Short mmCIF file of C-alpha atoms and ligand atoms in Angstrom, two decimals:
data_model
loop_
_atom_site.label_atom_id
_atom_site.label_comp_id
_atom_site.label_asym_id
_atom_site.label_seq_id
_atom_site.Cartn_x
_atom_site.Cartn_y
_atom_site.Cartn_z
CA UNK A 870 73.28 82.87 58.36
CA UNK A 871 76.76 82.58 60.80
CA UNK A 872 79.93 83.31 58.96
CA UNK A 873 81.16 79.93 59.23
CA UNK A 874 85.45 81.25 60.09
CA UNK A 875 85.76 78.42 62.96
CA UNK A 876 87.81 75.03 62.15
CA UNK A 877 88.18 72.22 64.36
CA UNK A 878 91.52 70.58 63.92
CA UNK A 879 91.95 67.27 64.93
CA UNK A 880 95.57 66.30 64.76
CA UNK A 881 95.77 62.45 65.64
CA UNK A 882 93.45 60.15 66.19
CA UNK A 883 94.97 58.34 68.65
CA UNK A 884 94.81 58.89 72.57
CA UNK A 885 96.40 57.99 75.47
CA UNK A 886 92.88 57.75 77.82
CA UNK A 887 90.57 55.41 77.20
CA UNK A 888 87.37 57.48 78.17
CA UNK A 889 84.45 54.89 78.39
CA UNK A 890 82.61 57.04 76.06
CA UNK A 891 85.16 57.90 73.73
CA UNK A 892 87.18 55.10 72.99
CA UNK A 893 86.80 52.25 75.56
CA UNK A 894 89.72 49.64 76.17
CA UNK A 895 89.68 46.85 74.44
CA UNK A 896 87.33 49.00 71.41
CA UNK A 897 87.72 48.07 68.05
CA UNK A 898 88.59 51.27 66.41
CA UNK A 899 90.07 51.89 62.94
CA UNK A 900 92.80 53.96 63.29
CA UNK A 901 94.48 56.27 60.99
CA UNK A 902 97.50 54.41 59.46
CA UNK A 903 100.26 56.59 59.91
CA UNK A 904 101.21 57.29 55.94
CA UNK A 905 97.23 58.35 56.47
CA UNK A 906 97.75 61.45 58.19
CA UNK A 907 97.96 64.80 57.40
CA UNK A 908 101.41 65.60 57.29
CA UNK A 909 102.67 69.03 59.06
CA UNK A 910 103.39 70.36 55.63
CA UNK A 911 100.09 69.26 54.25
CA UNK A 912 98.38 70.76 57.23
CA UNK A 913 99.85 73.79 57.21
CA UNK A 914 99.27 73.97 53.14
CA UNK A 915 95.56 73.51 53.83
CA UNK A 916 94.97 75.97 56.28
CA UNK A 917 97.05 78.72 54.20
CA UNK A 918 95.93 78.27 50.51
CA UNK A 919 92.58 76.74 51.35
CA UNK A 920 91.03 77.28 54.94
CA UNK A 921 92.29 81.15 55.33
CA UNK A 922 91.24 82.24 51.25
CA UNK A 923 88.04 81.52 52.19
CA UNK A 924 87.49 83.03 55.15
CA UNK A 925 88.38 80.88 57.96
CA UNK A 926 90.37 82.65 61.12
CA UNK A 927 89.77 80.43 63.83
CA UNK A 928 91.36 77.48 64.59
CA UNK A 929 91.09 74.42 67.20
CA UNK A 930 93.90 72.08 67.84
CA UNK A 931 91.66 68.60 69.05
CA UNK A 932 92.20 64.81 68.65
CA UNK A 933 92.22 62.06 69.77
CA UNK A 934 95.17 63.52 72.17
CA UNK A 935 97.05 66.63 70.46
CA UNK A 936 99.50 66.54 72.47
CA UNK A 937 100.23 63.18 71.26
CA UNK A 938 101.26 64.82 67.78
CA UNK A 939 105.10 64.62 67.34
CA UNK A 940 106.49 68.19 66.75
CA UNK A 941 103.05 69.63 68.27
CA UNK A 942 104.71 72.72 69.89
CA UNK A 943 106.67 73.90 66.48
CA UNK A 944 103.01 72.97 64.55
CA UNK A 945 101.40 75.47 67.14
CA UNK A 946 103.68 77.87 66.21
CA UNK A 947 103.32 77.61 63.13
CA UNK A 948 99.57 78.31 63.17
CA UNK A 949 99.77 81.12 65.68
CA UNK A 950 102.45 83.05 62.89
CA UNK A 951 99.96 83.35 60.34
CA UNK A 952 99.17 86.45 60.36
CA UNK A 953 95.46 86.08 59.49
CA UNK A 954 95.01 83.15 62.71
CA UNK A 955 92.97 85.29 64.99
CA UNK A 956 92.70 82.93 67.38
CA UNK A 957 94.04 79.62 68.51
CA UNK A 958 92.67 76.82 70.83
CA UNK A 959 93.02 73.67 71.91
CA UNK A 960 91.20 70.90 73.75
CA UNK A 961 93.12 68.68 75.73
CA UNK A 962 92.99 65.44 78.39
CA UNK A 963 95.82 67.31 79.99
CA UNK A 964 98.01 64.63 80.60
CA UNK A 965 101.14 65.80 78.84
CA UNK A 966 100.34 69.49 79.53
CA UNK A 967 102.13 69.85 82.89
CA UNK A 968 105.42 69.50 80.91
CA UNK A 969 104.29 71.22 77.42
CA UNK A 970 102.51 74.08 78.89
CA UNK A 971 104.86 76.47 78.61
CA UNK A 972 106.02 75.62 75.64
CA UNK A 973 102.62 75.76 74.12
CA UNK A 974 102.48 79.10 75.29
CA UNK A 975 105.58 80.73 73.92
CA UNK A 976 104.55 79.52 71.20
CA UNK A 977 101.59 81.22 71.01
CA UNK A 978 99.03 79.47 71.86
CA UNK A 979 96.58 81.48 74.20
CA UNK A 980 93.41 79.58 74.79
CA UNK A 981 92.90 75.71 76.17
CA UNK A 982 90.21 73.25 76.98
CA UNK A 983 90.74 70.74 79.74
CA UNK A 984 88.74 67.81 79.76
CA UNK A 985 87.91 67.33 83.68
CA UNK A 986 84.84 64.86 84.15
CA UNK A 987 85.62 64.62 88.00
CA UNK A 988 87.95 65.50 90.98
CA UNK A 989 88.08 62.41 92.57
CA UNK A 990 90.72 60.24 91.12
CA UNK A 991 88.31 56.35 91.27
CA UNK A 992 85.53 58.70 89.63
CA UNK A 993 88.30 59.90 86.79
CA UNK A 994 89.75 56.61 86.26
CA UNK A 995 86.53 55.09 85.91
CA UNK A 996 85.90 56.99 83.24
CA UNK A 997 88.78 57.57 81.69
CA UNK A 998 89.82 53.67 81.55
CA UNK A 999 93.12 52.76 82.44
CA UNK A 1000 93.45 50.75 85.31
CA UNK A 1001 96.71 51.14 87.66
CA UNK A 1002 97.91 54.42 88.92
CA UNK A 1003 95.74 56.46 88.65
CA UNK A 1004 96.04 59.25 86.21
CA UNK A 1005 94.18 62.07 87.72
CA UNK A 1006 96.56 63.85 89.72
CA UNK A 1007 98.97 64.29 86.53
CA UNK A 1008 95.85 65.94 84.40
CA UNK A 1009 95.38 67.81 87.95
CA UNK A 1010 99.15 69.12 87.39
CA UNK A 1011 99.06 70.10 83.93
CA UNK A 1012 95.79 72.36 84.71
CA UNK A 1013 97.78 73.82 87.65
CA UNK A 1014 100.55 74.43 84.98
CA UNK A 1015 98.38 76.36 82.47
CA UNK A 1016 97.18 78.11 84.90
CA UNK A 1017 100.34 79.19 85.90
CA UNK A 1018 101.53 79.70 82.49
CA UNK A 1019 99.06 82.14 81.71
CA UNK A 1020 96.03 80.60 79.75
CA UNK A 1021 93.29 82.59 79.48
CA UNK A 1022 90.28 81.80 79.18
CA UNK A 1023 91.54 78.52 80.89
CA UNK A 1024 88.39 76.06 79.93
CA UNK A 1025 87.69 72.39 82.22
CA UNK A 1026 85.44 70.52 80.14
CA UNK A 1027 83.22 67.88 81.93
CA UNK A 1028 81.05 65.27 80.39
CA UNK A 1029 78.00 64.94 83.11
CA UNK A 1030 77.01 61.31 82.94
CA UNK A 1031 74.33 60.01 85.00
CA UNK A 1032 75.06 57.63 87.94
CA UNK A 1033 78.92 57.81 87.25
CA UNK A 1034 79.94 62.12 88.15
CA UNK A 1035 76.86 63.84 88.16
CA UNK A 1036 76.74 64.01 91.92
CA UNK A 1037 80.02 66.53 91.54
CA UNK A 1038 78.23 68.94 89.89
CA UNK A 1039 78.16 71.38 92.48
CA UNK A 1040 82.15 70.68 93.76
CA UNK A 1041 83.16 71.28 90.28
CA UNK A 1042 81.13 74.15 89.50
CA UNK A 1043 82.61 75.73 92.58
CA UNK A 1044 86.16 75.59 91.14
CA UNK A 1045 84.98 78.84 89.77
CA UNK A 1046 84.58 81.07 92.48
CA UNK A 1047 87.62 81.11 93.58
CA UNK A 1048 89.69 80.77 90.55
CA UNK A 1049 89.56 82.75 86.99
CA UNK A 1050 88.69 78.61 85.64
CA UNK A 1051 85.68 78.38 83.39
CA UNK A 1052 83.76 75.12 83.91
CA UNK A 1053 81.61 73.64 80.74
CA UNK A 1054 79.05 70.86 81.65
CA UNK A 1055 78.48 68.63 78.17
CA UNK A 1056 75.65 66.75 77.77
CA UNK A 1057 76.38 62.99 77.06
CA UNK A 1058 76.09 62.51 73.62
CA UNK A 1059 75.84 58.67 72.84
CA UNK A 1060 77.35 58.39 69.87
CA UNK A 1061 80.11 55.69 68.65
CA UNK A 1062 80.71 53.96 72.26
CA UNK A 1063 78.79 56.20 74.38
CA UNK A 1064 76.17 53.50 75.42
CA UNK A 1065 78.66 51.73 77.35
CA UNK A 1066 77.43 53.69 79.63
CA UNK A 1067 74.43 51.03 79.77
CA UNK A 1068 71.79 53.35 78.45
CA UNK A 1069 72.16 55.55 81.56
CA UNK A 1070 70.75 58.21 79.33
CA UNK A 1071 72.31 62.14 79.67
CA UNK A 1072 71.40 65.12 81.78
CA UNK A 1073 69.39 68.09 80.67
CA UNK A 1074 71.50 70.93 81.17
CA UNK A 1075 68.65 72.95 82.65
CA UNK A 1076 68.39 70.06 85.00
CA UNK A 1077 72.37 71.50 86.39
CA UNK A 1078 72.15 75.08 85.99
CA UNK A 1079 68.87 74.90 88.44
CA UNK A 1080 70.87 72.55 90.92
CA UNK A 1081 73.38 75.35 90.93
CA UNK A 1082 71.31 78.00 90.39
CA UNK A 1083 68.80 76.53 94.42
CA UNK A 1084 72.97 76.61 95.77
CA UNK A 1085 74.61 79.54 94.75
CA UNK A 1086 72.19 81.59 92.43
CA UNK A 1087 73.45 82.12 88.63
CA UNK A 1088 73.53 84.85 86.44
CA UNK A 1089 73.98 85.38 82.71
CA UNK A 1090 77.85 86.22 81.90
CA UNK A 1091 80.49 86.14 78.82
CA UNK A 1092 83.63 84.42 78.06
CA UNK A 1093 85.88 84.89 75.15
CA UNK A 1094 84.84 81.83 72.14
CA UNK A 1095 82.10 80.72 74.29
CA UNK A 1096 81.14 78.69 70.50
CA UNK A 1097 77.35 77.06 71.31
CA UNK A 1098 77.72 76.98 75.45
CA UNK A 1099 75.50 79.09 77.23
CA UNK A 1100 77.34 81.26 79.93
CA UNK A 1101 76.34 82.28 83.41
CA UNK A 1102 78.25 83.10 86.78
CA UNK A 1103 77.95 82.40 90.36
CA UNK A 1104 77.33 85.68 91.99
CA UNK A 1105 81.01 87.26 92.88
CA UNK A 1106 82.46 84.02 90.70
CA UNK A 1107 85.98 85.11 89.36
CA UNK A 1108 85.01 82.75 86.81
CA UNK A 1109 81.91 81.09 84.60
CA UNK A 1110 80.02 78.27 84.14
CA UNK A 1111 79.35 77.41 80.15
CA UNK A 1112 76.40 74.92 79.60
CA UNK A 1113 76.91 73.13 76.51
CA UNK A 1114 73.03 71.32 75.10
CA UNK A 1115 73.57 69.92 72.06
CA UNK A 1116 70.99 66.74 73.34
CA UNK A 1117 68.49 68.98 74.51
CA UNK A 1118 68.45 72.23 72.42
CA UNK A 1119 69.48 71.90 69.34
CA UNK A 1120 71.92 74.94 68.44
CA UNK A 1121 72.32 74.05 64.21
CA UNK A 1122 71.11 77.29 63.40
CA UNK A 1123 73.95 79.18 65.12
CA UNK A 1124 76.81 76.46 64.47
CA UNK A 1125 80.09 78.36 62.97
CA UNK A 1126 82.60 75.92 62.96
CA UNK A 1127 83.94 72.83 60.64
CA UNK A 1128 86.00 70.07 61.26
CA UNK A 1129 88.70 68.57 59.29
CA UNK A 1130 90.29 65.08 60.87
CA UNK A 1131 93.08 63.88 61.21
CA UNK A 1132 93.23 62.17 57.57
CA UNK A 1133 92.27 65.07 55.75
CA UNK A 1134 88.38 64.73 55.40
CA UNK A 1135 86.39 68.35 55.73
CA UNK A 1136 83.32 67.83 57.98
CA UNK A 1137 80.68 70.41 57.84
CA UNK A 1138 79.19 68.71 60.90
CA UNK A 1139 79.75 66.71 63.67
CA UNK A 1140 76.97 64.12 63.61
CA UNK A 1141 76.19 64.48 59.41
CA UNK A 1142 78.35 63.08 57.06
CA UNK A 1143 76.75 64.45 53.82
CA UNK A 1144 78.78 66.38 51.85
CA UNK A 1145 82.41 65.76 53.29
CA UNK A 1146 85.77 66.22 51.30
CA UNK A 1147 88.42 64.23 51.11
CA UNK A 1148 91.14 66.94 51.07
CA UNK A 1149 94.20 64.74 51.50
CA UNK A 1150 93.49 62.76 48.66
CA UNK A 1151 92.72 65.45 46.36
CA UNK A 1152 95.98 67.70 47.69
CA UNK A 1153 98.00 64.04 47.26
CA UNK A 1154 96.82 63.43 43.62
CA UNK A 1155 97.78 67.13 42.64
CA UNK A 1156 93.81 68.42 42.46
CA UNK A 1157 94.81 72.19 41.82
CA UNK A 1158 94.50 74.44 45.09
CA UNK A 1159 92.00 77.04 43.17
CA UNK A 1160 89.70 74.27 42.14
CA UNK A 1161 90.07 72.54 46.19
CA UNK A 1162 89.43 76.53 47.33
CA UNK A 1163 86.26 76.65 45.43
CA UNK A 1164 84.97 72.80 46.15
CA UNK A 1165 84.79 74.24 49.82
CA UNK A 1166 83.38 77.17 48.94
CA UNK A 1167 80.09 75.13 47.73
CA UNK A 1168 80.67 73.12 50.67
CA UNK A 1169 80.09 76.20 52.84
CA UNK A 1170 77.17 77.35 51.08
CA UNK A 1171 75.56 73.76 51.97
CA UNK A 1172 76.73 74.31 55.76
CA UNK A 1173 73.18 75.59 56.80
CA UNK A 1174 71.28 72.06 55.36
CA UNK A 1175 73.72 69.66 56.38
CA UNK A 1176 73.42 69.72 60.44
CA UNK A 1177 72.60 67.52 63.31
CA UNK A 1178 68.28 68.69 62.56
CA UNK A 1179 68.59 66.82 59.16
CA UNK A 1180 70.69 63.76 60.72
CA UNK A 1181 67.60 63.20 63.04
CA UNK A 1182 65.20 63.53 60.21
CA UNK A 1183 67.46 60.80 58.71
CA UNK A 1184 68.50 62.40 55.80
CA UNK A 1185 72.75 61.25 56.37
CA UNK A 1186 74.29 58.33 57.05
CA UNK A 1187 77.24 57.48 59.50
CA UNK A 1188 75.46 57.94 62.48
CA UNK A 1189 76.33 56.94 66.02
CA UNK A 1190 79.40 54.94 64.49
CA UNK A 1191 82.27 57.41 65.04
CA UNK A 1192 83.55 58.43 68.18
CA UNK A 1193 84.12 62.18 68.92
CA UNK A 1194 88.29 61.03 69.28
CA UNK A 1195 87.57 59.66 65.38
CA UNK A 1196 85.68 62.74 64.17
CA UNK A 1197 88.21 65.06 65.88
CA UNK A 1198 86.16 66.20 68.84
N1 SAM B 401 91.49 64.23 73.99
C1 SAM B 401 91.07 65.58 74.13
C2 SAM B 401 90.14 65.73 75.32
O1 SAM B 401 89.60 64.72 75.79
O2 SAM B 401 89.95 66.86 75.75
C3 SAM B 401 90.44 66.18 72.89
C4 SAM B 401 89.51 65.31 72.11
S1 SAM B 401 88.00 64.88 72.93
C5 SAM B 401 87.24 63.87 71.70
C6 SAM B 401 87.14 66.43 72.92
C7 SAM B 401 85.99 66.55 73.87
O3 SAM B 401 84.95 65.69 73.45
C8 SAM B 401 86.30 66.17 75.31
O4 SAM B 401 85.97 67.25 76.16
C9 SAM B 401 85.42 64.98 75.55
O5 SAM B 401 85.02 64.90 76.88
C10 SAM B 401 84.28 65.22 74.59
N2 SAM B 401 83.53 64.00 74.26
C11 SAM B 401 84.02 62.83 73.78
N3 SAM B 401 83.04 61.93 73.59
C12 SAM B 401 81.88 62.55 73.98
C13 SAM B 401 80.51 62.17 74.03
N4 SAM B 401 80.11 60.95 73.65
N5 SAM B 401 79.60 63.07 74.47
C14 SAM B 401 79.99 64.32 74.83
N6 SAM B 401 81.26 64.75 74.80
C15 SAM B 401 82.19 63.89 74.38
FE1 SF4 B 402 90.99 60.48 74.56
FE2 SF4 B 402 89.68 62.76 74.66
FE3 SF4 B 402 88.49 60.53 73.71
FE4 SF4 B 402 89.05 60.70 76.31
S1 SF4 B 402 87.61 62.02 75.16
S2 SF4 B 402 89.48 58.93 74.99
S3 SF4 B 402 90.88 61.85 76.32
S4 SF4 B 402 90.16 61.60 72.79
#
């Protein structure tokens, strides 16, 4: 079985995108009240007395928008002090980052995850939902700025959606040749308001790597927390090209991570609701930390049953409601 030492933090729920598959305009979406979240304190209580005693090490900053958090920088640096965090992440839209970057960085966070779905700005907006200027070139900026900063591995993240950016498969995955940039192609999962998308369906990832593999050839590579993507490398590449199949191969059996969102509920999987804490509520009405420590201990031990395999065989509820920004993604 995989330790299970990987925890997906999502720290708002709120965004400033509108990704058509994420959370549309115009959506209805029940937010988080504010007196809801996780406070800073209660965050950082959580991760010391509960999420490091039993065993966790690795953490992911996520959302909604992170960078939306108030205080995010001083919460990051919080975090990266503990002296048991091993490593710290965070997955981004990027529009904030061209001014936070380096701030984010002396503070110690090492590792990001850009969310690119295309270079050309109508393609971007399209997808990303908010008419008027368009919003591309800033996201563009705060890549150039983490790049500049120092991030390393410095992750773009692209959802490939059929009919709408898979024809820039090729243009993205040559940012890597060039540049020490690792590009992940997602298959489309349509969950919460992914069929706005009309049905137009997902793309194998096989499907990509052999479009790239007839252009450029591709060989099998590493990057550091590569998590469930499967890595290759343009021949020469400076960087890699991470194929992430959670549609077409299911990858349960290796799955290390959990997720806890923004409200405080502990998710042992994305796309299964079974067995999920409500850790807020039990830190809020004074549940003793040993006796929290030890309810996700048991929780762990049920990791292996409770995945996406026994959602399909219908065994959990909850299903194709949330939205990754609602689950913390
Ligand atoms: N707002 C940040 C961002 O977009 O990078 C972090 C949260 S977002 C929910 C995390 C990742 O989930 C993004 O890379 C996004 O593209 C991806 N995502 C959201 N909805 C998805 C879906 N239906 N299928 C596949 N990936 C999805
Ligand atoms: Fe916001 Fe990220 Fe969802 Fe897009 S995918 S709407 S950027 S949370």
């Amino acid at each position: 079985m995989n330790q299970v030492d990987y925890l997906r933090i999502s720290l708002i729920d709120r965004c400033n995108f509108n990704c058509q598959y994420c959370m549309p305009e115009g959506a209805e979406i029940d937010y988080i009240l504010k007196q809801n979240l996780l406070t800073d304190e209660e965050l950082l209580t959580l991760i010391r007395e509960i999420f490091i005693p039993v065993g966790f090490r690795r953490f992911r900053l996520t959302g909604g928008e992170p960078l939306l958090r108030p205080n995010v920088v001083k919460l990051v640096s919080q975090i990266a002090q503990l002296p048991e965090t091993e490593d710290l992440a965070m997955t981004t839209n990027g529009f904030l980052l061209a001014d936070l970057a380096e701030d984010l960085y002396q503070a110690g966070l090492r590792r990001i995850n850009i969310s690119l779905d295309s270079l050309e700005p109508a393609t971007f907006d399209r997808i990303a939902g908010k008419a008027g200027r368009s919003r591309w070139p800033q996201v563009w900026a705060g890549i150039q700025a983490a790049h500049r900063v120092g991030f390393d591995p410095l992750k773009l993240n692209v959802v490939v959606i059929p009919g709408v950016n898979d024809g820039e498969v090729l243009d993205l995955a040559a940012l890597t040749i060039e540049r020490q940039w690792h590009v992940r192609f997602i298959e489309f999962m349509p969950i919460g308001n992914g069929d706005l998308f009309d049905g137009c369906g997902w793309v194998p990832s096989a499907q990509l790597r052999q479009q790239i593999c007839d252009r450029w050839g591709l060989v099998e590579s590493r990057v550091t927390g590569a998590g469930p993507a499967d890595i290759f490398q343009i021949p020469g590449a400076k960087g890699t090209l991470g194929f992430i199949s959670q549609m077409s191969e299911c990858f349960c059996d290796r799955c290390n991570r959990m997720r806890l969102s923004a409200d405080g509920w502990l998710r042992p999987c994305l796309l299964n609701e079974a067995g999920q804490i409500d850790l807020k509520a039990a830190l809020r009405s004074g549940v003793p930390l040993a006796e929290l420590r030890e309810k996700v201990r048991q929780l762990l031990g049920l990791k292996p049953e409770i995945n996406f395999k026994q959602r399909e065989s219908g065994t959990a509820a909850g299903i194709y409601t949330r939205t990754m920004s609602q689950i913390g993604g």
